[in-house]
């Protein structure tokens, strides 16, 4: 117990300093992307002077802090309390009546059977939603939170309801990552692609690094930069608007003593991470590999929620618009190197929105592994100054079902801070089993 409390105190102390804002250096493999003028998409014209009253807009996006699984600030917090806190926040901060929400869709990955749906439904009750508001869960592994937001946007666009919540929850303290498939079909042995599908994600990270020449030093440098940027963002108070402080308890495993705490800061960040420290770590998946605990995303606990509605409804209520949902795409990729997903998902989402890479001001790309993050940035020739400007999952943590919704909160609040100079942003991630997802957002008028 004392270690977890001490970790939060030490982190806050470190973050009172001023970490350097160095940029990570990614050698660029040029991939030409034709600049295109914003045109029509499935969400209407992307023209500020011709906004459509039927646009799907984001009114609020909040998250909990993200904490280390099993030993962080949430290790003794029921997962439904995490979700309840953010569901309650998006309603209370906008004065939207809970009874008006057409559906709550929650991305969540690891819990068996219907267990997590039960928790999510309970969380809605704890947050003050009446029994008339339905809840469902969605699981597309690492993109589940973003998929939840996209599902709600699609349902609003289709006219099924005017107001909905896309959310995400993962409690990896309790639910462990499954490393083997139970009762696999014997046909797997006859199909090479199916065998690749069953590879552990760490091995696919090694495959990608070897196939595309991503070095250990590049991966470690990306990790250092992720921690530096996350620490600097925390020091500057950039996460305060998106994080909902959560009063909870922490229990000493030896004595059973309980202490009340308020978790309001991400406790996975290591502000003093250096290349020298990371170089000492042994490979986690292959003896001569390059993927380590230090250049991979962290197993963690967290939740996030995004409130969406039709623009017409938001205007009628005079609610400030944080962002506009413009497009979403998922793609399938080679399961043996599943980390390449964003390389294909981002262009697909941009095409749907009528945009090109040159139109995008900010990117949030999930750092599942530094190997795939580095490769995707290099392949798409992205400007490092536009990517994960406040750090990513290597520093912040990757609570699988929550990450996509967390990225929405992080991206839109950063776009709000930057104002008129930041119009479009993209969120993307690779997905276990060999897929990729991406979404395009436009800054709102807040």
Short mmCIF file of C-alpha atoms in Angstrom, two decimals:
data_model
loop_
_atom_site.label_atom_id
_atom_site.label_comp_id
_atom_site.label_asym_id
_atom_site.label_seq_id
_atom_site.Cartn_x
_atom_site.Cartn_y
_atom_site.Cartn_z
CA UNK A 1 0.00 0.00 0.00
CA UNK A 2 2.70 2.45 0.99
CA UNK A 3 4.51 1.80 -2.30
CA UNK A 4 1.46 2.80 -4.34
CA UNK A 5 0.90 5.97 -2.31
CA UNK A 6 4.61 6.75 -2.43
CA UNK A 7 4.61 6.28 -6.21
CA UNK A 8 1.93 8.96 -6.63
CA UNK A 9 3.83 11.36 -4.35
CA UNK A 10 7.16 10.77 -6.07
CA UNK A 11 5.59 11.19 -9.49
CA UNK A 12 4.01 14.50 -8.50
CA UNK A 13 7.36 15.65 -7.07
CA UNK A 14 9.18 14.77 -10.29
CA UNK A 15 6.53 16.47 -12.36
CA UNK A 16 7.03 19.74 -10.52
CA UNK A 17 10.33 19.91 -12.35
CA UNK A 18 10.57 20.94 -15.99
CA UNK A 19 11.40 17.96 -18.21
CA UNK A 20 12.96 18.82 -21.51
CA UNK A 21 10.72 18.88 -24.54
CA UNK A 22 13.03 17.14 -26.96
CA UNK A 23 11.54 15.67 -30.11
CA UNK A 24 11.98 12.01 -30.90
CA UNK A 25 13.86 11.47 -34.10
CA UNK A 26 12.38 9.05 -36.58
CA UNK A 27 14.26 8.43 -39.77
CA UNK A 28 11.74 8.95 -42.49
CA UNK A 29 10.86 6.52 -45.25
CA UNK A 30 8.96 8.82 -47.56
CA UNK A 31 5.45 7.77 -48.46
CA UNK A 32 3.85 10.31 -50.74
CA UNK A 33 0.40 11.40 -49.69
CA UNK A 34 -1.35 13.71 -52.09
CA UNK A 35 -2.72 16.81 -50.41
CA UNK A 36 -6.41 16.98 -51.07
CA UNK A 37 -8.98 19.67 -50.44
CA UNK A 38 -11.58 18.65 -47.85
CA UNK A 39 -14.58 17.31 -49.68
CA UNK A 40 -17.71 15.35 -49.00
CA UNK A 41 -17.73 12.45 -46.61
CA UNK A 42 -20.39 10.30 -45.03
CA UNK A 43 -20.64 13.03 -42.40
CA UNK A 44 -21.27 15.90 -44.83
CA UNK A 45 -19.07 18.69 -46.14
CA UNK A 46 -16.05 19.55 -44.07
CA UNK A 47 -16.48 23.28 -44.40
CA UNK A 48 -16.77 25.47 -41.34
CA UNK A 49 -19.11 27.81 -43.20
CA UNK A 50 -21.45 24.98 -44.15
CA UNK A 51 -21.72 22.90 -40.99
CA UNK A 52 -24.60 20.47 -41.14
CA UNK A 53 -27.14 20.45 -38.31
CA UNK A 54 -27.00 16.66 -38.59
CA UNK A 55 -23.26 16.52 -37.87
CA UNK A 56 -22.36 14.30 -34.94
CA UNK A 57 -20.52 16.41 -32.38
CA UNK A 58 -18.67 15.72 -29.15
CA UNK A 59 -19.81 17.79 -26.18
CA UNK A 60 -17.64 16.28 -23.45
CA UNK A 61 -14.80 13.77 -23.17
CA UNK A 62 -13.32 12.73 -19.84
CA UNK A 63 -11.25 9.94 -18.36
CA UNK A 64 -9.91 8.65 -15.10
CA UNK A 65 -6.23 8.75 -14.39
CA UNK A 66 -4.49 5.63 -15.71
CA UNK A 67 -2.80 3.51 -13.05
CA UNK A 68 -0.49 0.53 -12.98
CA UNK A 69 -2.38 -2.75 -12.80
CA UNK A 70 -2.08 -4.69 -9.54
CA UNK A 71 0.12 -2.09 -7.81
CA UNK A 72 -1.15 1.34 -8.81
CA UNK A 73 -3.68 3.75 -7.40
CA UNK A 74 -6.71 1.74 -8.57
CA UNK A 75 -5.59 -1.71 -7.43
CA UNK A 76 -8.36 -1.84 -4.80
CA UNK A 77 -11.03 0.09 -6.69
CA UNK A 78 -13.99 -1.80 -8.21
CA UNK A 79 -13.91 -1.38 -12.00
CA UNK A 80 -17.52 -0.22 -12.12
CA UNK A 81 -16.53 2.73 -9.93
CA UNK A 82 -13.98 3.78 -12.56
CA UNK A 83 -16.61 3.78 -15.30
CA UNK A 84 -19.28 5.36 -13.11
CA UNK A 85 -17.05 8.35 -12.40
CA UNK A 86 -16.61 9.28 -16.06
CA UNK A 87 -20.23 8.53 -17.02
CA UNK A 88 -21.38 10.84 -14.26
CA UNK A 89 -18.89 13.53 -15.28
CA UNK A 90 -19.98 13.85 -18.92
CA UNK A 91 -23.58 14.33 -17.78
CA UNK A 92 -23.01 16.64 -14.83
CA UNK A 93 -20.55 18.90 -16.65
CA UNK A 94 -22.97 19.46 -19.54
CA UNK A 95 -26.29 19.51 -17.64
CA UNK A 96 -27.67 16.87 -19.99
CA UNK A 97 -30.35 14.78 -18.33
CA UNK A 98 -29.22 11.18 -17.91
CA UNK A 99 -32.66 9.98 -19.04
CA UNK A 100 -32.12 11.61 -22.46
CA UNK A 101 -29.20 9.36 -23.38
CA UNK A 102 -30.24 6.90 -26.08
CA UNK A 103 -27.52 4.33 -25.38
CA UNK A 104 -24.24 3.83 -23.54
CA UNK A 105 -21.74 1.75 -25.53
CA UNK A 106 -18.65 0.61 -23.63
CA UNK A 107 -15.49 -0.80 -25.17
CA UNK A 108 -14.05 -3.53 -22.97
CA UNK A 109 -11.88 -6.53 -23.74
CA UNK A 110 -10.66 -8.99 -21.15
CA UNK A 111 -13.52 -9.98 -18.83
CA UNK A 112 -15.10 -13.39 -19.57
CA UNK A 113 -18.65 -13.85 -20.78
CA UNK A 114 -21.19 -11.22 -19.75
CA UNK A 115 -19.30 -10.18 -16.62
CA UNK A 116 -18.25 -6.79 -17.95
CA UNK A 117 -21.71 -5.96 -19.30
CA UNK A 118 -23.06 -6.49 -15.79
CA UNK A 119 -20.37 -4.18 -14.39
CA UNK A 120 -21.08 -1.53 -17.02
CA UNK A 121 -24.81 -1.62 -16.38
CA UNK A 122 -24.16 -1.27 -12.65
CA UNK A 123 -21.80 1.62 -13.34
CA UNK A 124 -24.59 3.43 -15.18
CA UNK A 125 -26.85 3.03 -12.16
CA UNK A 126 -24.11 4.26 -9.83
CA UNK A 127 -23.67 7.29 -12.08
CA UNK A 128 -27.35 8.20 -11.78
CA UNK A 129 -28.72 6.85 -15.04
CA UNK A 130 -32.28 5.50 -14.85
CA UNK A 131 -33.13 1.92 -15.75
CA UNK A 132 -34.59 3.16 -19.06
CA UNK A 133 -31.12 3.92 -20.46
CA UNK A 134 -29.65 0.81 -22.14
CA UNK A 135 -26.03 -0.30 -22.04
CA UNK A 136 -24.04 -2.60 -24.30
CA UNK A 137 -20.41 -3.56 -24.65
CA UNK A 138 -18.22 -3.86 -27.74
CA UNK A 139 -14.93 -5.72 -28.15
CA UNK A 140 -12.52 -4.99 -30.97
CA UNK A 141 -9.53 -5.44 -28.67
CA UNK A 142 -7.26 -2.35 -28.61
CA UNK A 143 -9.69 -0.20 -30.61
CA UNK A 144 -12.73 -1.04 -28.46
CA UNK A 145 -13.06 2.41 -26.90
CA UNK A 146 -12.78 4.13 -30.28
CA UNK A 147 -15.17 1.60 -31.77
CA UNK A 148 -17.69 2.46 -29.03
CA UNK A 149 -17.47 6.15 -29.94
CA UNK A 150 -17.80 5.34 -33.65
CA UNK A 151 -20.80 3.09 -33.01
CA UNK A 152 -22.61 5.83 -31.11
CA UNK A 153 -21.77 8.35 -33.85
CA UNK A 154 -23.18 5.99 -36.48
CA UNK A 155 -26.38 5.39 -34.52
CA UNK A 156 -26.89 9.13 -34.04
CA UNK A 157 -26.23 9.76 -37.73
CA UNK A 158 -28.73 7.06 -38.65
CA UNK A 159 -31.39 8.70 -36.49
CA UNK A 160 -31.82 5.98 -33.87
CA UNK A 161 -31.27 8.55 -31.12
CA UNK A 162 -29.93 12.09 -30.74
CA UNK A 163 -27.67 11.70 -27.68
CA UNK A 164 -25.37 8.83 -26.75
CA UNK A 165 -22.21 7.96 -24.83
CA UNK A 166 -19.24 6.03 -26.19
CA UNK A 167 -16.98 4.82 -23.39
CA UNK A 168 -14.21 2.41 -22.51
CA UNK A 169 -13.16 0.41 -19.45
CA UNK A 170 -10.37 -1.99 -18.65
CA UNK A 171 -9.35 -3.28 -15.25
CA UNK A 172 -6.19 -5.27 -15.85
CA UNK A 173 -5.61 -5.66 -12.13
CA UNK A 174 -8.41 -8.20 -12.26
CA UNK A 175 -8.59 -9.39 -15.86
CA UNK A 176 -5.41 -10.77 -17.42
CA UNK A 177 -4.46 -10.86 -21.08
CA UNK A 178 -5.24 -14.24 -22.61
CA UNK A 179 -2.10 -15.66 -24.21
CA UNK A 180 -3.57 -18.85 -25.67
CA UNK A 181 -6.84 -19.66 -27.42
CA UNK A 182 -8.88 -22.30 -25.61
CA UNK A 183 -10.16 -25.28 -27.62
CA UNK A 184 -8.70 -24.07 -30.91
CA UNK A 185 -9.98 -25.75 -34.04
CA UNK A 186 -7.52 -28.39 -35.37
CA UNK A 187 -7.85 -26.72 -38.79
CA UNK A 188 -5.49 -24.07 -37.43
CA UNK A 189 -2.61 -26.46 -38.04
CA UNK A 190 -3.40 -26.60 -41.76
CA UNK A 191 -3.60 -22.86 -42.44
CA UNK A 192 -0.47 -20.71 -42.09
CA UNK A 193 -2.45 -17.50 -41.80
CA UNK A 194 -4.45 -18.93 -38.92
CA UNK A 195 -1.24 -19.90 -37.13
CA UNK A 196 0.01 -16.32 -37.50
CA UNK A 197 -3.32 -15.16 -36.09
CA UNK A 198 -2.57 -17.03 -32.85
CA UNK A 199 0.91 -15.58 -32.35
CA UNK A 200 1.39 -13.69 -29.06
CA UNK A 201 1.36 -9.94 -29.62
CA UNK A 202 4.94 -9.67 -28.36
CA UNK A 203 6.13 -12.04 -31.08
CA UNK A 204 4.30 -10.02 -33.72
CA UNK A 205 6.15 -6.96 -32.41
CA UNK A 206 9.44 -8.79 -32.93
CA UNK A 207 8.31 -9.90 -36.39
CA UNK A 208 7.55 -6.32 -37.36
CA UNK A 209 10.86 -4.97 -36.04
CA UNK A 210 12.79 -7.63 -37.95
CA UNK A 211 10.82 -7.38 -41.18
CA UNK A 212 10.95 -3.60 -41.39
CA UNK A 213 14.29 -2.92 -39.74
CA UNK A 214 13.18 -1.07 -36.60
CA UNK A 215 16.17 -1.01 -34.27
CA UNK A 216 16.28 -1.44 -30.51
CA UNK A 217 17.68 2.09 -30.17
CA UNK A 218 14.79 3.57 -32.18
CA UNK A 219 12.33 1.76 -29.95
CA UNK A 220 14.01 2.85 -26.74
CA UNK A 221 14.24 6.43 -27.97
CA UNK A 222 10.50 6.45 -28.67
CA UNK A 223 9.93 5.23 -25.11
CA UNK A 224 12.11 7.97 -23.63
CA UNK A 225 10.24 10.59 -25.63
CA UNK A 226 6.84 9.21 -24.62
CA UNK A 227 7.72 9.49 -20.93
CA UNK A 228 9.23 12.97 -21.35
CA UNK A 229 6.20 14.29 -23.17
CA UNK A 230 3.73 12.75 -20.72
CA UNK A 231 5.68 14.13 -17.76
CA UNK A 232 5.86 17.58 -19.33
CA UNK A 233 2.12 17.54 -20.09
CA UNK A 234 1.33 16.57 -16.51
CA UNK A 235 3.62 19.27 -15.12
CA UNK A 236 1.91 21.85 -17.32
CA UNK A 237 -1.53 20.70 -16.13
CA UNK A 238 -2.62 19.64 -19.61
CA UNK A 239 -4.47 16.56 -18.39
CA UNK A 240 -6.50 18.36 -15.70
CA UNK A 241 -9.40 19.14 -18.03
CA UNK A 242 -9.77 15.54 -19.13
CA UNK A 243 -9.03 13.64 -15.88
CA UNK A 244 -11.83 13.18 -13.34
CA UNK A 245 -10.35 12.87 -9.81
CA UNK A 246 -11.63 9.69 -8.16
CA UNK A 247 -11.85 9.33 -4.36
CA UNK A 248 -11.11 5.71 -3.51
CA UNK A 249 -9.17 3.51 -1.13
CA UNK A 250 -5.94 1.60 -1.16
CA UNK A 251 -5.36 -1.51 0.95
CA UNK A 252 -2.11 -2.72 2.46
CA UNK A 253 -1.85 -6.37 1.30
CA UNK A 254 0.07 -7.35 4.42
CA UNK A 255 -2.02 -5.72 7.16
CA UNK A 256 -5.33 -5.12 5.42
CA UNK A 257 -5.20 -1.50 6.50
CA UNK A 258 -7.23 0.83 4.27
CA UNK A 259 -6.34 4.40 3.42
CA UNK A 260 -8.53 6.89 1.60
CA UNK A 261 -6.91 8.56 -1.40
CA UNK A 262 -7.91 10.66 -4.39
CA UNK A 263 -6.42 9.46 -7.67
CA UNK A 264 -6.00 12.36 -10.06
CA UNK A 265 -2.68 11.73 -11.83
CA UNK A 266 -1.45 9.01 -14.16
CA UNK A 267 0.96 6.85 -12.15
CA UNK A 268 2.62 4.90 -14.98
CA UNK A 269 4.83 7.81 -16.09
CA UNK A 270 8.57 7.49 -15.41
CA UNK A 271 9.87 11.07 -15.83
CA UNK A 272 13.54 10.12 -15.51
CA UNK A 273 13.60 7.34 -18.11
CA UNK A 274 16.87 7.30 -20.09
CA UNK A 275 18.30 5.35 -22.99
CA UNK A 276 20.96 3.98 -20.67
CA UNK A 277 18.34 2.59 -18.28
CA UNK A 278 16.28 1.05 -21.09
CA UNK A 279 19.35 -0.54 -22.68
CA UNK A 280 19.81 -2.66 -19.54
CA UNK A 281 16.45 -4.39 -19.97
CA UNK A 282 16.34 -7.88 -21.43
CA UNK A 283 14.05 -8.72 -24.37
CA UNK A 284 10.67 -9.95 -23.19
CA UNK A 285 9.66 -12.31 -25.97
CA UNK A 286 12.74 -13.51 -27.87
CA UNK A 287 16.24 -14.11 -26.58
CA UNK A 288 17.82 -11.84 -29.18
CA UNK A 289 14.79 -9.64 -29.67
CA UNK A 290 14.30 -5.90 -29.23
CA UNK A 291 10.90 -5.65 -27.54
CA UNK A 292 11.24 -5.08 -23.80
CA UNK A 293 9.08 -4.06 -20.87
CA UNK A 294 10.54 -0.59 -21.25
CA UNK A 295 9.52 0.01 -24.87
CA UNK A 296 6.07 -1.57 -24.66
CA UNK A 297 2.76 -0.19 -23.41
CA UNK A 298 2.03 -0.70 -19.74
CA UNK A 299 -0.61 -3.02 -18.29
CA UNK A 300 -2.99 -0.66 -16.53
CA UNK A 301 -6.44 0.27 -15.22
CA UNK A 302 -8.64 3.11 -16.47
CA UNK A 303 -11.91 4.32 -17.96
CA UNK A 304 -13.06 7.09 -20.30
CA UNK A 305 -16.37 8.42 -21.65
CA UNK A 306 -17.38 10.62 -24.59
CA UNK A 307 -20.75 12.38 -24.88
CA UNK A 308 -21.99 12.74 -28.48
CA UNK A 309 -25.11 14.30 -29.99
CA UNK A 310 -26.50 15.84 -33.15
CA UNK A 311 -25.26 19.36 -33.79
CA UNK A 312 -28.85 20.56 -34.00
CA UNK A 313 -29.52 19.37 -30.46
CA UNK A 314 -26.31 20.94 -29.15
CA UNK A 315 -27.18 24.28 -30.76
CA UNK A 316 -30.70 24.21 -29.36
CA UNK A 317 -29.25 23.75 -25.87
CA UNK A 318 -26.45 26.26 -26.46
CA UNK A 319 -23.85 23.65 -25.52
CA UNK A 320 -20.22 24.28 -26.46
CA UNK A 321 -18.96 21.84 -29.10
CA UNK A 322 -15.62 20.24 -28.25
CA UNK A 323 -15.22 18.37 -31.53
CA UNK A 324 -16.91 16.97 -34.63
CA UNK A 325 -16.80 13.29 -35.55
CA UNK A 326 -15.82 13.14 -39.22
CA UNK A 327 -14.97 9.56 -40.19
CA UNK A 328 -13.95 6.12 -38.98
CA UNK A 329 -12.34 3.14 -40.69
CA UNK A 330 -11.17 -0.34 -39.77
CA UNK A 331 -8.95 -2.55 -41.92
CA UNK A 332 -7.52 -6.05 -41.85
CA UNK A 333 -3.74 -6.63 -42.05
CA UNK A 334 -1.23 -9.47 -41.93
CA UNK A 335 -1.69 -11.11 -38.49
CA UNK A 336 2.04 -11.88 -38.28
CA UNK A 337 2.80 -8.14 -38.12
CA UNK A 338 -0.48 -6.84 -36.73
CA UNK A 339 1.16 -3.62 -35.51
CA UNK A 340 1.11 -2.15 -39.03
CA UNK A 341 -2.64 -1.48 -38.75
CA UNK A 342 -2.44 2.35 -38.59
CA UNK A 343 -0.47 2.48 -41.85
CA UNK A 344 -3.60 1.28 -43.65
CA UNK A 345 -6.38 2.50 -41.36
CA UNK A 346 -5.31 6.16 -41.34
CA UNK A 347 -5.41 6.61 -45.16
CA UNK A 348 -8.79 4.83 -45.24
CA UNK A 349 -10.28 7.15 -42.62
CA UNK A 350 -8.81 10.21 -44.32
CA UNK A 351 -10.25 9.18 -47.69
CA UNK A 352 -13.67 8.79 -46.10
CA UNK A 353 -13.38 12.29 -44.65
CA UNK A 354 -12.14 13.78 -47.92
CA UNK A 355 -8.79 14.72 -46.40
CA UNK A 356 -5.10 13.94 -46.84
CA UNK A 357 -2.24 13.52 -44.39
CA UNK A 358 -1.18 17.11 -44.98
CA UNK A 359 -4.52 18.33 -43.61
CA UNK A 360 -3.98 16.74 -40.20
CA UNK A 361 -2.61 18.89 -37.38
CA UNK A 362 -2.37 16.28 -34.60
CA UNK A 363 -2.18 12.49 -34.36
CA UNK A 364 -2.84 10.21 -31.41
CA UNK A 365 -1.36 6.83 -32.35
CA UNK A 366 -1.51 4.13 -29.72
CA UNK A 367 1.93 2.98 -28.63
CA UNK A 368 1.13 -0.69 -28.16
CA UNK A 369 4.80 -1.42 -28.84
CA UNK A 370 7.50 1.05 -29.78
CA UNK A 371 8.37 -1.18 -32.75
CA UNK A 372 5.02 -0.68 -34.46
CA UNK A 373 4.68 2.95 -33.39
CA UNK A 374 8.07 3.84 -34.87
CA UNK A 375 7.37 1.92 -38.06
CA UNK A 376 3.94 3.49 -38.62
CA UNK A 377 5.29 7.01 -38.11
CA UNK A 378 8.16 6.33 -40.52
CA UNK A 379 6.01 4.67 -43.16
CA UNK A 380 3.47 7.50 -43.17
CA UNK A 381 6.27 10.11 -42.97
CA UNK A 382 4.56 11.84 -40.03
CA UNK A 383 6.04 14.92 -38.44
CA UNK A 384 7.14 13.88 -34.90
CA UNK A 385 5.99 17.27 -33.60
CA UNK A 386 2.41 16.35 -34.49
CA UNK A 387 2.33 12.83 -33.04
CA UNK A 388 1.48 12.01 -29.40
CA UNK A 389 2.49 15.47 -28.28
CA UNK A 390 1.52 14.62 -24.68
CA UNK A 391 3.02 11.14 -24.65
CA UNK A 392 1.37 7.83 -25.42
CA UNK A 393 0.63 4.38 -24.06
CA UNK A 394 4.26 3.52 -23.31
CA UNK A 395 4.21 6.26 -20.68
CA UNK A 396 0.54 6.62 -19.84
CA UNK A 397 -0.50 2.97 -19.97
CA UNK A 398 -2.83 1.00 -22.23
CA UNK A 399 -6.03 -0.16 -20.51
CA UNK A 400 -7.17 -2.01 -23.62
CA UNK A 401 -10.88 -1.19 -23.79
CA UNK A 402 -10.45 2.37 -22.56
CA UNK A 403 -7.56 3.54 -24.74
CA UNK A 404 -9.60 4.62 -27.77
CA UNK A 405 -11.98 6.76 -25.71
CA UNK A 406 -9.04 8.09 -23.69
CA UNK A 407 -7.38 9.21 -26.92
CA UNK A 408 -10.53 11.12 -27.90
CA UNK A 409 -10.37 13.08 -24.65
CA UNK A 410 -6.65 13.74 -24.98
CA UNK A 411 -6.82 14.76 -28.64
CA UNK A 412 -9.84 17.06 -28.42
CA UNK A 413 -8.65 18.89 -25.32
CA UNK A 414 -5.27 19.48 -26.95
CA UNK A 415 -6.96 20.75 -30.12
CA UNK A 416 -9.06 23.08 -27.99
CA UNK A 417 -5.93 24.51 -26.37
CA UNK A 418 -4.31 25.11 -29.76
CA UNK A 419 -7.35 26.87 -31.17
CA UNK A 420 -7.74 27.93 -34.79
CA UNK A 421 -4.28 26.70 -35.77
CA UNK A 422 -5.41 23.11 -35.12
CA UNK A 423 -8.41 22.01 -37.16
CA UNK A 424 -8.17 18.27 -37.80
CA UNK A 425 -6.90 15.38 -35.70
CA UNK A 426 -6.57 11.61 -36.17
CA UNK A 427 -6.68 8.74 -33.68
CA UNK A 428 -5.38 5.33 -34.70
CA UNK A 429 -4.22 2.03 -33.29
CA UNK A 430 -3.24 -1.47 -34.28
CA UNK A 431 -5.55 -4.27 -33.18
CA UNK A 432 -4.85 -7.79 -31.97
CA UNK A 433 -5.70 -10.53 -34.52
CA UNK A 434 -4.42 -8.31 -37.34
CA UNK A 435 -6.46 -5.16 -37.85
CA UNK A 436 -6.17 -1.39 -37.62
CA UNK A 437 -8.61 1.41 -36.79
CA UNK A 438 -8.57 5.16 -37.29
CA UNK A 439 -10.95 8.09 -36.82
CA UNK A 440 -10.86 11.70 -37.96
CA UNK A 441 -12.07 14.56 -35.74
CA UNK A 442 -12.47 18.26 -36.35
CA UNK A 443 -11.98 20.83 -33.61
CA UNK A 444 -15.23 22.29 -32.32
CA UNK A 445 -16.13 25.88 -31.62
CA UNK A 446 -15.29 25.91 -27.91
#
